[in-house]
C-alpha cells in the first residue's frame, strides 16, 4: 500500500511537471523528463579537448571555454557541430605552434539548452577552470544568462550563434558577437517575405526565447510593410504531432506557413502539413528555419522540396579559400556536412585566440582592447567590430551594434529539387547575391 | 462538421497508438508491481531498430522491420529484468520499491545517453510504410499513421486474446493477482515476471517502431510518450488493460480536439498535453483509482 502510494505520488509529480511546462507563458525548459535526467548530475558536464602536445606545466597552456548545448532539451545536433568546429580550430592552432608560444586547451561546457545549466557551466569555467575567454553558444535563452556572468567576472566572450538583440545591446565591454542579431536577421527575412508577395502568414514557433523574439520581430517588421494578417502558434520543441493545429490552419490556408522550430520539429511539421495537402502547394509556401541539416531530406522526403530557409553560413557561391578548407576538413574529420553555426563556432574561436595573440597577454582588458580593433579573415569572410570603446556608437544607431560584426551572413535559400544539398540550393535573397528566382512554386 | 470529424479521426488514431504504449506499462505494473521509468527509452530503441534494420543492415520493408524491432527491444527488456529486476522478487533487495524506481530511472539515463553516443544527435526517419496520403472522404490522413493505427488495433486484439484466452495469459493474470497462490498451482512467478517485462517493453518498442516513420527518432524521442503513458495508466486505472485502451483513446481525442478548438489558437498546440492532464486531474478527483482501477489484470 505504501509503495503504491509512493508510485502514485511520483506519477503525479511527473504529470504536474508536464502541466507546468505546458502552461508557462515564456517557457525555456522544454522537456520535463529530460530536464530531470540531466539535472541529476552534481557537476556541470564538460568535455576537455587535450592539446596536441602535452604541455610541460599548467602555466604553459592557455585555457579557453566553449559553450553550447550537447544534451536535450537543447539543440544538441547544432551544439555537437559547434563543439566539433571549435575542437578543429583549437587543433589547427596547436599544430601551428599555439598562441604566444603556448598550447591552447579548450574546455567545452554543455549548457543543455537550460539557462540554469548555462549559468552553472559558465560560472564553473570562469572560477574553477580559470578560462581566459569564452566562445560559442547556440541558444539565445542561454546567451542571455552567460553574458551577464562573463561581464560580472570581466572575462571576454565571443558569441557564435546567439541572436537576442539584448546581448550586445547591453554594451558590456566583455561581450562580442559574430552572429546576426534578431532584428538584423528578421529585417532580411521579412523583406524577403514581402518581396515574395505573401500577404497572409502563419508561423509555428518553438516556445522559447528564440521563438518568441523571432515571431515578435517578424510581426513587427511585416506590419511596417502593411502585412498584418500574421498569426503565431507556439509549440514545445519536442512536440510530435502537429496535425490538429495544421488541420485548424487548413480551414483558411495562408500564403506562407512559417516554421520557427529548431531540430527535429521542422521535419515533423513539413511532413504532416504535406500529408494533409496544406503545404507546400501552389497556394501555400513553406519557410523552414532549420532545413540545413543533411538529415533534412531523410526526415521530410519529397515533402521537403520547395522549402525556403535561412542560412547564416556562407553559400557555396561566396566561399573563400578558408571556407573551402574548413568544409573539406570538417567533412573529412567528422563525416558530416556542417551547418552555418559550425562555421560561426570555428571563427569565434579564431577571433578570440587572434585577439589574445595580438594583445600579447591573456589579461582580459588587453584582450578586449585587441578584440575591438581586430580584423580577421575567416571562414565567414572578414570579421570586425565596428563600434565599441574604440569607436563610439553614433547617437540614434541601433544599440546592438556595439561589439557586433556589422555584416553577418544571412541568406535566404530555397530547395528546388528533391535531395538537393544546401550547397546547391538556390540563393533567393538578398537580390544582389541571388542565384535563382525569388520563389519557385510547386 | 467536417473539421470536427477530421480532428476526431486524428485523435482516435493517435489514441490507439498511445494505448499500445501505455498497455506495456500496465502489463509491467500489474505483473511485477513496479513502474518502468525507462519505458520511453524502449520506445526510442524500437524506432532506431527499425531505422537501422531498414537503412543499414537488411533493406527490409519497414513493415517487416517493425516486429523484428519489437522483438529486439523485448529481448533487451528480458535481459534487463533478469539482471536488475529479478533480485527484487528473490527478496535480495532491502528496499525493493525504492530500488525499482532507481534502477529504472538509471536505465532511462543510460539508454538515452548511450543512444546519443551510438546513434548521434541527428534526427533519423525510416522510410514510409506507404508513400501517398490516404483520403477518407474529406479527411486526408498520412498512410504511415493510418498503418500504425490499424496495426496497433491488431496488436491490441492479439494481446487481449493472449491475456484472456490462453494458458500463458491466465498464468500472467494469476501472478498479477497473487504470486504465492499462482506458485501453489505450479506457475513460476519469476518466469512470468520476465515474460511480462519483456512483453511490456516489446510493446513500447513496437509503438516506437510504428511511429518512427511519422515522427522520426532522436535519442530523447521517448520523453513525451512516456509522460503520456503514465497519465494514461493512472487515468484508466493502474493495472487495468481496458483502462489503458480507453485512457489512450480519451487522451488522443482530448489532445486533438483541444488543440483544434482552444479559443486562442496561438496556445492550442502548446496546451495539448495540458488538456489531457486536466481530464486526468478531474478523473483522479472524482474517481481516485482511475476509470477502471483494479488491483489485478
XYZ file of C-alpha atoms in Angstrom:
739
model
C 0.000 0.000 0.000
C 2.847 2.322 0.967
C 4.686 1.509 -2.237
C 1.546 2.040 -4.301
C 1.060 5.467 -2.706
C 4.633 6.471 -3.453
C 4.240 5.384 -7.082
C 1.083 7.492 -7.398
C 2.940 10.423 -5.882
C 5.819 10.045 -8.344
C 3.494 9.807 -11.318
C 1.609 12.881 -10.127
C 4.885 14.797 -9.854
C 5.749 13.809 -13.439
C 2.312 14.800 -14.680
C 2.250 18.127 -12.833
C 5.710 18.965 -14.148
C 4.449 18.402 -17.676
C 1.385 20.559 -16.962
C 3.536 23.393 -15.655
C 5.823 23.126 -18.667
C 2.812 23.496 -20.939
C 1.336 26.446 -19.066
C 4.248 28.807 -18.554
C 3.949 31.912 -20.702
C 7.551 32.150 -21.878
C 8.957 28.749 -21.035
C 12.568 27.986 -21.582
C 12.659 24.425 -20.276
C 11.209 22.219 -22.965
C 11.097 18.615 -21.819
C 10.352 17.630 -18.301
C 11.769 14.133 -18.135
C 14.970 15.008 -19.908
C 15.446 18.029 -17.678
C 15.305 15.828 -14.643
C 17.757 13.402 -16.113
C 20.473 15.926 -16.846
C 19.955 17.819 -13.632
C 20.781 14.817 -11.516
C 24.480 15.390 -12.105
C 26.088 17.344 -9.355
C 28.758 18.870 -11.588
C 28.261 20.503 -14.986
C 29.342 18.178 -17.774
C 32.444 19.354 -19.564
C 34.409 17.927 -22.414
C 38.112 18.566 -22.372
C 39.976 18.670 -25.638
C 43.552 17.731 -24.958
C 46.278 19.805 -26.616
C 48.099 18.019 -29.442
C 51.346 18.080 -27.494
C 51.446 17.687 -23.756
C 52.208 20.999 -22.018
C 55.210 20.928 -19.713
C 53.371 22.636 -16.908
C 49.977 24.195 -16.359
C 51.114 27.779 -16.981
C 52.258 26.757 -20.459
C 48.654 26.304 -21.509
C 46.124 28.938 -22.479
C 42.751 27.704 -21.298
C 39.617 28.935 -23.085
C 35.998 27.938 -22.581
C 33.489 26.791 -25.183
C 29.729 26.901 -24.638
C 26.901 25.089 -26.375
C 24.106 22.533 -25.932
C 25.210 18.907 -26.068
C 22.129 17.425 -24.392
C 18.361 17.717 -24.626
C 16.343 19.862 -24.320
C 18.961 21.971 -26.083
C 19.569 21.613 -29.808
C 22.343 19.086 -29.321
C 22.650 18.492 -33.058
C 23.826 22.064 -33.520
C 25.808 22.025 -30.262
C 27.704 18.905 -31.291
C 28.732 20.507 -34.579
C 29.794 23.651 -32.714
C 31.929 21.553 -30.383
C 33.492 19.746 -33.347
C 34.213 23.002 -35.184
C 35.712 24.576 -32.032
C 37.802 21.465 -31.476
C 39.013 21.668 -35.073
C 40.036 25.321 -34.703
C 41.979 24.626 -31.488
C 43.692 21.612 -33.028
C 44.800 23.638 -36.054
C 46.137 26.423 -33.860
C 48.034 23.993 -31.642
C 49.501 22.203 -34.659
C 50.701 25.586 -35.920
C 52.557 26.192 -32.662
C 49.841 27.549 -30.405
C 49.356 31.114 -29.182
C 52.085 33.179 -27.507
C 54.252 30.079 -27.600
C 51.747 28.092 -25.562
C 49.354 25.300 -26.403
C 45.640 26.046 -26.194
C 43.267 23.943 -24.117
C 39.546 24.140 -24.856
C 37.104 23.154 -22.120
C 33.652 22.883 -23.645
C 30.700 23.180 -21.272
C 27.373 21.516 -22.069
C 24.738 24.202 -21.463
C 21.919 21.736 -22.246
C 19.533 24.384 -23.584
C 18.755 25.325 -19.978
C 19.511 28.789 -18.543
C 20.296 27.429 -15.084
C 22.789 24.953 -16.535
C 24.279 27.660 -18.732
C 24.778 29.769 -15.608
C 26.400 26.904 -13.680
C 28.683 25.915 -16.559
C 29.794 29.494 -17.284
C 30.449 30.155 -13.610
C 32.460 26.966 -13.328
C 34.527 27.614 -16.446
C 35.484 31.043 -15.132
C 36.023 30.323 -11.444
C 37.287 26.733 -11.418
C 38.819 26.181 -14.834
C 40.087 29.767 -14.918
C 39.456 30.249 -18.621
C 40.808 33.470 -20.106
C 37.985 33.826 -22.623
C 34.724 32.214 -23.710
C 33.197 31.496 -27.107
C 30.256 29.716 -28.712
C 26.652 29.138 -27.598
C 23.691 28.400 -29.835
C 20.553 29.391 -27.903
C 19.542 32.967 -27.099
C 17.989 31.879 -23.800
C 21.366 30.673 -22.556
C 23.347 33.519 -24.096
C 21.205 35.964 -22.126
C 22.455 34.337 -18.922
C 26.069 33.815 -19.960
C 26.815 37.391 -20.983
C 25.863 38.697 -17.533
C 28.199 36.219 -15.831
C 31.064 36.965 -18.220
C 30.524 40.654 -17.518
C 30.487 40.133 -13.754
C 33.876 38.423 -13.902
C 35.291 40.693 -16.631
C 36.015 37.768 -18.979
C 35.721 38.371 -22.759
C 33.088 36.297 -24.538
C 32.596 35.937 -28.314
C 29.092 34.679 -29.102
C 28.891 32.481 -32.170
C 25.153 31.901 -32.749
C 23.175 33.855 -30.125
C 20.708 36.196 -31.810
C 18.946 38.028 -28.957
C 19.496 41.756 -29.529
C 19.918 42.390 -25.792
C 23.253 40.567 -25.676
C 25.307 43.258 -27.405
C 22.732 45.990 -26.730
C 23.919 45.673 -23.118
C 27.103 47.427 -24.334
C 29.176 45.487 -21.836
C 32.882 45.773 -22.654
C 33.393 41.990 -22.454
C 30.638 40.958 -24.883
C 31.265 40.433 -28.628
C 29.147 38.709 -31.276
C 29.730 37.416 -34.809
C 26.170 36.055 -35.279
C 23.316 38.111 -36.742
C 21.009 39.799 -34.256
C 17.319 39.033 -34.187
C 16.442 42.422 -35.659
C 19.081 42.163 -38.391
C 18.012 38.645 -39.354
C 14.300 39.457 -39.190
C 14.704 42.528 -41.375
C 16.242 40.418 -44.121
C 13.731 37.581 -43.844
C 10.706 39.925 -43.515
C 11.878 41.920 -46.552
C 12.120 38.643 -48.426
C 8.590 37.595 -47.427
C 7.258 40.939 -48.662
C 9.284 40.633 -51.862
C 7.795 37.156 -52.443
C 4.337 38.734 -52.291
C 2.926 36.771 -49.351
C 0.041 38.584 -47.653
C -1.171 36.083 -45.060
C 1.202 34.104 -42.878
C 1.016 31.586 -40.048
C 4.164 30.885 -38.046
C 4.585 27.814 -35.851
C 7.345 28.757 -33.421
C 9.059 26.986 -30.562
C 8.035 28.221 -27.131
C 11.462 29.539 -26.187
C 13.184 32.916 -26.127
C 14.184 32.327 -29.734
C 10.638 31.508 -30.895
C 9.072 34.450 -29.085
C 11.701 37.023 -30.051
C 11.731 35.810 -33.639
C 7.984 35.910 -34.231
C 7.528 39.210 -32.375
C 10.167 40.753 -34.596
C 8.659 39.265 -37.773
C 5.186 40.502 -36.816
C 6.535 43.998 -36.095
C 8.587 44.193 -39.261
C 5.853 42.814 -41.509
C 3.352 45.288 -40.037
C 5.775 48.013 -41.112
C 5.298 46.753 -44.670
C 1.499 46.731 -44.274
C 1.273 42.933 -43.855
C -0.944 42.431 -40.810
C -2.538 39.028 -41.440
C 0.154 37.293 -39.396
C -0.605 34.626 -36.808
C 1.778 32.826 -34.462
C 1.280 29.413 -32.886
C 3.692 28.340 -30.169
C 4.715 24.744 -29.586
C 7.021 22.815 -27.315
C 10.091 21.986 -29.411
C 9.617 18.285 -28.567
C 6.035 18.171 -29.906
C 5.475 15.142 -32.104
C 2.020 15.588 -33.518
C 1.168 18.919 -35.134
C -1.732 17.556 -37.173
C -4.620 19.057 -35.110
C -3.245 22.576 -35.392
C -2.381 22.072 -39.058
C -5.965 20.957 -39.647
C -7.032 24.184 -37.968
C -4.742 26.232 -40.213
C -6.100 24.346 -43.211
C -9.527 25.871 -42.615
C -8.106 29.058 -44.127
C -4.806 28.230 -45.856
C -2.311 31.110 -45.606
C 0.121 32.245 -48.300
C 3.005 31.158 -46.082
C 3.403 28.512 -43.413
C 6.494 29.544 -41.443
C 8.320 27.095 -39.182
C 10.485 28.569 -36.436
C 11.358 25.350 -34.615
C 14.906 24.126 -34.371
C 15.850 20.475 -34.636
C 13.513 17.617 -35.449
C 10.349 19.797 -35.358
C 10.999 21.192 -38.832
C 10.770 17.798 -40.491
C 7.728 16.760 -38.478
C 5.690 19.848 -39.376
C 6.699 19.676 -43.008
C 5.686 16.053 -43.413
C 2.441 16.449 -41.532
C 1.489 19.601 -43.481
C 2.358 17.815 -46.700
C 0.291 14.722 -45.780
C -2.716 16.956 -45.155
C -2.185 18.657 -48.510
C -1.699 22.005 -46.733
C 1.847 22.899 -47.807
C 3.976 23.251 -49.839
C 1.379 23.861 -52.532
C 0.797 26.424 -55.243
C -1.268 28.339 -52.673
C 0.842 27.925 -49.532
C 4.625 28.213 -49.427
C 6.801 26.847 -46.615
C 9.526 28.723 -44.764
C 11.563 26.373 -42.564
C 14.075 27.775 -40.101
C 16.108 24.592 -39.722
C 16.352 22.950 -43.114
C 20.123 22.983 -43.494
C 20.955 19.609 -41.932
C 21.906 16.729 -44.238
C 19.243 14.615 -42.469
C 16.585 17.071 -43.640
C 15.712 15.002 -46.706
C 15.642 11.744 -44.786
C 13.104 13.309 -42.423
C 10.941 15.101 -44.973
C 11.229 13.038 -48.160
C 9.659 14.701 -51.191
C 7.691 16.985 -48.836
C 10.887 18.949 -48.204
C 11.149 20.266 -51.731
C 10.346 23.953 -52.361
C 11.057 24.870 -48.742
C 12.602 28.289 -48.257
C 15.089 28.540 -45.395
C 17.665 30.753 -43.756
C 21.379 30.106 -43.867
C 23.729 32.003 -41.569
C 26.848 30.492 -43.114
C 28.368 31.310 -46.454
C 26.641 29.847 -49.560
C 28.933 27.963 -51.916
C 28.838 30.751 -54.478
C 30.563 33.013 -51.919
C 33.077 30.592 -50.414
C 36.642 31.810 -49.940
C 39.753 29.630 -49.570
C 39.266 29.281 -45.821
C 35.608 28.287 -46.214
C 36.570 25.643 -48.732
C 39.325 24.282 -46.482
C 37.023 24.291 -43.447
C 34.243 22.427 -45.260
C 36.661 19.803 -46.598
C 38.435 19.276 -43.277
C 35.222 19.133 -41.292
C 33.651 16.561 -43.589
C 36.840 14.523 -43.663
C 37.188 14.566 -39.861
C 33.562 14.103 -38.824
C 31.974 12.588 -41.949
C 29.252 15.162 -41.772
C 28.345 18.299 -43.675
C 28.442 21.180 -41.166
C 25.772 23.837 -40.772
C 26.341 27.591 -40.698
C 26.559 27.535 -36.877
C 29.677 25.339 -37.154
C 31.335 27.986 -39.318
C 30.431 30.582 -36.691
C 31.798 28.488 -33.816
C 35.037 27.903 -35.718
C 35.507 31.597 -36.496
C 34.567 32.639 -32.929
C 37.474 30.556 -31.568
C 39.880 32.086 -34.072
C 38.631 35.605 -33.282
C 39.213 35.083 -29.553
C 42.645 33.479 -29.962
C 43.806 36.019 -32.563
C 42.902 38.769 -30.102
C 44.921 37.061 -27.353
C 47.873 36.813 -29.705
C 47.573 40.457 -30.729
C 47.232 41.511 -27.087
C 50.386 39.544 -26.271
C 48.811 38.524 -22.974
C 45.750 36.782 -21.602
C 44.932 39.721 -19.349
C 41.208 40.386 -20.026
C 41.372 44.161 -20.503
C 44.136 43.801 -23.084
C 42.265 41.029 -24.911
C 39.097 43.158 -25.015
C 41.067 46.071 -26.471
C 42.567 43.755 -29.086
C 39.138 42.345 -29.975
C 37.793 45.854 -30.592
C 40.368 46.618 -33.260
C 40.722 43.113 -34.659
C 40.271 42.437 -38.370
C 40.115 38.746 -39.097
C 39.653 36.972 -42.446
C 37.731 33.862 -41.569
C 35.508 31.148 -42.937
C 32.578 33.565 -42.888
C 34.504 36.415 -44.542
C 36.094 39.484 -42.996
C 35.052 39.900 -39.355
C 35.481 43.095 -37.340
C 33.639 45.017 -34.637
C 32.674 48.460 -35.869
C 31.578 50.073 -32.625
C 32.916 49.914 -29.085
C 35.050 51.981 -26.766
C 37.457 52.477 -29.710
C 34.727 53.947 -31.937
C 31.688 55.269 -30.097
C 28.260 54.185 -31.286
C 26.674 57.185 -33.074
C 23.536 58.570 -31.492
C 20.385 57.062 -32.967
C 22.233 53.939 -34.149
C 20.970 50.538 -33.014
C 22.303 49.753 -29.545
C 23.031 46.130 -30.519
C 25.677 47.291 -32.997
C 28.083 47.597 -30.030
C 30.804 44.932 -30.385
C 28.739 43.418 -33.174
C 30.091 42.223 -36.502
C 28.074 44.627 -38.647
C 27.639 42.407 -41.722
C 26.973 38.842 -40.544
C 25.831 36.374 -43.177
C 22.096 35.916 -43.564
C 20.968 34.335 -46.802
C 17.573 33.012 -47.837
C 17.876 29.776 -49.800
C 15.324 27.528 -51.464
C 15.439 23.855 -52.326
C 14.235 23.418 -55.874
C 14.988 19.713 -56.298
C 14.460 16.715 -54.070
C 17.606 15.664 -52.151
C 19.381 18.879 -53.122
C 22.338 19.774 -50.905
C 22.490 23.115 -49.099
C 25.458 23.970 -51.281
C 23.347 23.551 -54.410
C 20.192 25.227 -53.091
C 19.254 28.440 -54.874
C 20.132 31.690 -53.103
C 16.880 33.670 -53.414
C 17.676 36.655 -51.189
C 19.258 39.219 -50.916
C 18.776 40.081 -54.605
C 22.412 41.104 -55.180
C 23.551 37.602 -54.235
C 20.678 35.583 -55.664
C 21.278 32.628 -57.927
C 17.622 31.852 -58.637
C 14.146 33.409 -58.834
C 12.636 34.981 -55.672
C 10.411 31.957 -55.175
C 9.846 28.775 -57.133
C 6.334 27.425 -56.606
C 5.418 23.699 -56.711
C -18.727 19.265 -39.010
C -16.045 18.053 -41.436
C -13.445 19.803 -39.302
C -14.759 18.140 -36.153
C -14.700 14.721 -37.797
C -11.187 15.288 -39.138
C -9.946 16.144 -35.645
C -11.802 13.161 -34.203
C -10.245 10.720 -36.654
C -6.776 12.191 -35.981
C -7.311 11.893 -32.229
C -8.690 8.378 -32.472
C -5.765 7.076 -34.499
C -3.243 8.676 -32.144
C -5.183 7.472 -29.098
C -4.992 3.857 -30.230
C -1.231 4.141 -30.656
C -0.930 5.804 -27.246
C -2.924 2.898 -25.798
C -0.465 0.381 -27.222
C 2.419 2.024 -25.440
C 0.527 2.530 -22.195
C -0.514 -1.115 -22.257
C 3.127 -2.146 -21.983
C 3.479 -0.041 -18.864
C 0.261 -1.507 -17.456
C 1.432 -5.081 -18.010
C 4.701 -4.398 -16.207
C 2.959 -2.701 -13.305
C 0.319 -5.423 -12.982
C 2.683 -8.338 -13.021
C 5.890 -7.015 -11.473
C 4.329 -4.275 -9.308
C 6.883 -1.738 -10.464
C 6.682 1.355 -12.685
C 9.140 1.224 -15.560
C 10.565 4.746 -15.763
C 12.634 3.736 -18.791
C 9.538 2.986 -20.872
C 10.145 5.979 -23.170
C 13.666 4.779 -23.903
C 12.382 1.363 -25.013
C 10.065 3.295 -27.353
C 13.151 5.145 -28.653
C 15.026 1.885 -29.216
C 12.098 0.485 -31.248
C 12.371 3.478 -33.587
C 16.125 3.163 -34.007
C 15.974 -0.592 -34.547
C 13.509 -0.102 -37.404
C 15.620 2.669 -38.876
C 18.844 0.650 -38.859
C 17.193 -2.589 -39.954
C 15.729 -0.870 -42.999
C 18.504 1.545 -43.903
C 21.766 -0.037 -42.895
C 21.551 -3.784 -42.489
C 18.911 -5.631 -44.378
C 16.976 -3.233 -46.589
C 13.782 -4.839 -45.308
C 10.394 -3.268 -45.925
C 9.625 -1.181 -42.822
C 6.506 -3.258 -42.140
C 8.661 -6.358 -41.750
C 11.222 -4.460 -39.674
C 8.562 -3.452 -37.109
C 8.034 -6.883 -35.482
C 11.777 -7.559 -35.545
C 12.354 -4.234 -33.783
C 9.683 -5.112 -31.207
C 11.342 -8.477 -30.627
C 14.781 -6.882 -30.274
C 13.500 -4.420 -27.684
C 11.689 -7.219 -25.843
C 14.984 -9.130 -25.658
C 16.735 -6.127 -24.124
C 13.862 -5.875 -21.656
C 14.179 -9.565 -20.879
C 17.895 -9.340 -20.107
C 17.379 -6.214 -18.030
C 14.696 -7.940 -15.999
C 16.901 -10.952 -15.401
C 19.856 -8.826 -14.356
C 18.301 -5.986 -12.410
C 14.626 -6.571 -11.609
C 14.687 -10.233 -10.625
C 16.640 -9.609 -7.385
C 13.575 -7.721 -6.124
C 11.468 -10.846 -6.399
C 14.138 -13.059 -4.870
C 13.953 -10.906 -1.737
C 17.590 -9.906 -2.168
C 16.842 -6.198 -2.025
C 16.255 -4.459 1.272
C 14.013 -1.660 -0.062
C 12.534 -3.106 -3.266
C 10.139 -0.218 -4.032
C 12.855 2.414 -3.975
C 15.283 0.095 -5.762
C 12.842 -0.457 -8.647
C 12.346 3.280 -9.100
C 16.071 3.997 -9.013
C 17.100 1.145 -11.280
C 14.555 2.009 -13.990
C 15.360 5.736 -13.825
C 19.042 4.778 -14.058
C 18.286 2.639 -17.099
C 16.462 5.598 -18.627
C 19.567 7.832 -18.260
C 21.796 5.099 -19.563
C 19.741 4.289 -22.650
C 19.223 7.930 -23.586
C 22.910 8.765 -23.300
C 24.079 5.583 -24.959
C 21.567 6.376 -27.719
C 23.166 9.788 -28.177
C 26.636 8.230 -28.270
C 25.754 5.410 -30.674
C 23.097 6.892 -32.934
C 24.303 10.510 -32.847
C 22.368 13.716 -32.285
C 20.680 13.949 -35.687
C 17.031 13.006 -36.226
C 16.503 9.924 -38.364
C 13.418 8.545 -40.023
C 12.915 5.117 -41.540
C 11.200 5.080 -44.936
C 7.420 5.327 -45.034
C 5.277 2.192 -44.817
C 3.342 3.529 -47.808
C 4.022 6.806 -49.547
C 0.852 8.619 -50.529
C -1.579 10.125 -48.016
C -4.935 8.342 -47.754
C -8.167 10.206 -48.479
C -11.038 9.034 -46.293
C -13.811 11.113 -47.849
C -12.957 14.672 -46.853
C -10.229 13.625 -44.411
C -6.645 13.337 -45.584
C -4.524 11.181 -43.301
C -0.947 10.038 -43.612
C -0.658 6.442 -44.804
C 2.085 5.899 -42.199
C -0.143 6.981 -39.371
C -3.143 5.029 -40.627
C -0.974 1.925 -40.956
C 0.339 2.435 -37.427
C -3.233 2.827 -36.144
C -4.529 -0.302 -37.898
C -1.559 -2.394 -36.753
C -1.999 -1.091 -33.209
C -5.618 -2.278 -33.216
C -4.498 -5.709 -34.418
C -1.790 -5.855 -31.760
C -4.216 -4.815 -29.028
C -6.698 -7.511 -30.117
C -3.930 -10.127 -30.216
C -2.817 -9.124 -26.763
C -6.361 -9.276 -25.381
C -6.742 -12.790 -26.801
C -3.374 -13.780 -25.348
C -4.264 -12.452 -21.913
C -7.831 -13.747 -21.779
C -7.875 -16.935 -23.829
C -4.531 -18.677 -23.475
C -2.870 -20.614 -20.668
C 0.002 -18.152 -20.709
C -2.391 -15.236 -20.282
C -4.085 -16.986 -17.389
C -0.709 -17.587 -15.784
C 0.209 -13.914 -16.153
C -3.122 -12.895 -14.637
C -2.672 -15.358 -11.796
C 0.739 -13.909 -10.925
C -0.679 -10.386 -11.106
C -3.396 -11.365 -8.623
C -1.406 -13.432 -6.143
C 2.042 -14.800 -6.878
C 2.014 -17.224 -3.954
C -1.306 -18.736 -4.967
C -0.005 -18.933 -8.525
C 3.078 -20.785 -7.277
C 0.871 -23.342 -5.473
C -0.726 -24.318 -8.779
C 2.664 -24.648 -10.462
C 3.161 -21.272 -12.084
C 6.722 -19.995 -11.869
C 6.174 -16.342 -10.989
C 9.790 -15.450 -11.764
C 9.375 -16.626 -15.350
C 6.098 -14.769 -15.626
C 7.813 -11.616 -14.340
C 10.486 -11.905 -17.006
C 7.910 -12.582 -19.677
C 5.702 -9.699 -18.508
C 8.603 -7.243 -18.538
C 9.756 -8.390 -21.969
C 6.198 -8.164 -23.282
C 5.718 -4.675 -21.835
C 8.983 -3.316 -23.173
C 8.350 -5.050 -26.508
C 5.040 -3.171 -26.785
C 6.853 0.119 -26.168
C 9.367 -0.877 -28.847
C 6.558 -1.732 -31.265
C 4.888 1.641 -30.639
C 8.232 3.376 -31.295
C 8.771 1.335 -34.458
C 5.257 2.064 -35.721
C 5.547 5.805 -35.145
C 9.132 6.255 -36.351
C 8.131 6.850 -39.998
C 5.648 9.511 -38.824
C 7.662 11.384 -36.198
C 11.276 10.372 -36.763
C 13.547 9.267 -33.973
C 16.070 11.070 -31.766
C 17.718 9.946 -28.504
C 15.157 11.903 -26.451
C 12.098 10.993 -28.529
C 10.686 8.821 -25.733
C 10.274 11.636 -23.199
C 6.819 12.836 -24.256
C 5.311 9.401 -24.980
C 6.453 8.110 -21.590
C 4.869 11.022 -19.696
C 1.694 10.472 -21.691
C 1.746 6.766 -20.842
C 1.986 7.489 -17.111
C -1.048 9.765 -17.430
C -2.969 7.135 -19.382
C -2.355 4.287 -16.958
C -3.385 6.360 -13.945
C -6.376 7.765 -15.829
C -7.502 4.300 -16.921
C -6.747 2.759 -13.542
C -3.348 1.298 -12.745
C -3.176 -2.318 -13.789
C -6.281 -2.221 -15.963
C -5.915 -3.305 -19.587
C -9.300 -1.915 -20.730
C -8.470 1.219 -18.733
C -5.234 1.693 -20.681
C -7.017 1.307 -24.006
C -9.894 3.658 -23.119
C -7.477 6.057 -21.405
C -5.278 6.186 -24.504
C -8.214 6.924 -26.761
C -9.525 9.622 -24.393
C -6.141 11.339 -24.258
C -5.772 11.131 -28.052
C -9.217 12.663 -28.612
C -8.853 15.354 -25.950
C -5.449 16.430 -27.276
C -6.677 16.620 -30.849
C -9.990 18.378 -30.155
C -8.394 20.631 -27.533
C -5.701 21.855 -29.945
C -8.296 22.252 -32.673
C -10.882 24.192 -30.677
C -8.937 26.065 -27.971
C -10.097 29.702 -28.233
C -6.567 31.108 -28.504
C -5.012 29.323 -31.495
C -1.530 30.550 -30.582
C -1.669 28.395 -27.431
C -3.775 25.493 -28.732
C -0.800 23.341 -29.578
C 1.223 24.272 -26.528
C -1.576 23.271 -24.156
C -2.165 19.941 -25.934
C -0.551 17.963 -23.120
C -2.304 20.105 -20.530
C -5.761 19.215 -21.936
C -5.103 15.550 -21.231
C -3.785 16.378 -17.784
C -6.920 18.357 -16.914
C -9.049 15.293 -17.699
C -6.548 13.221 -15.719
C -6.818 15.523 -12.687
C -10.616 15.570 -12.863
C -10.842 11.781 -13.028
C -8.469 11.453 -10.087
C -10.547 13.902 -8.073
C -13.823 12.134 -8.780
C -12.523 8.565 -9.008
C -9.100 8.274 -7.376
C -8.483 4.714 -8.636
C -8.939 5.805 -12.250
C -11.673 4.832 -14.704
C -11.223 1.075 -14.455
C -8.972 0.851 -11.417
C -8.426 -2.652 -10.056
C -5.636 -4.434 -8.338
C -5.134 -7.194 -10.887
C -5.311 -7.703 -14.642
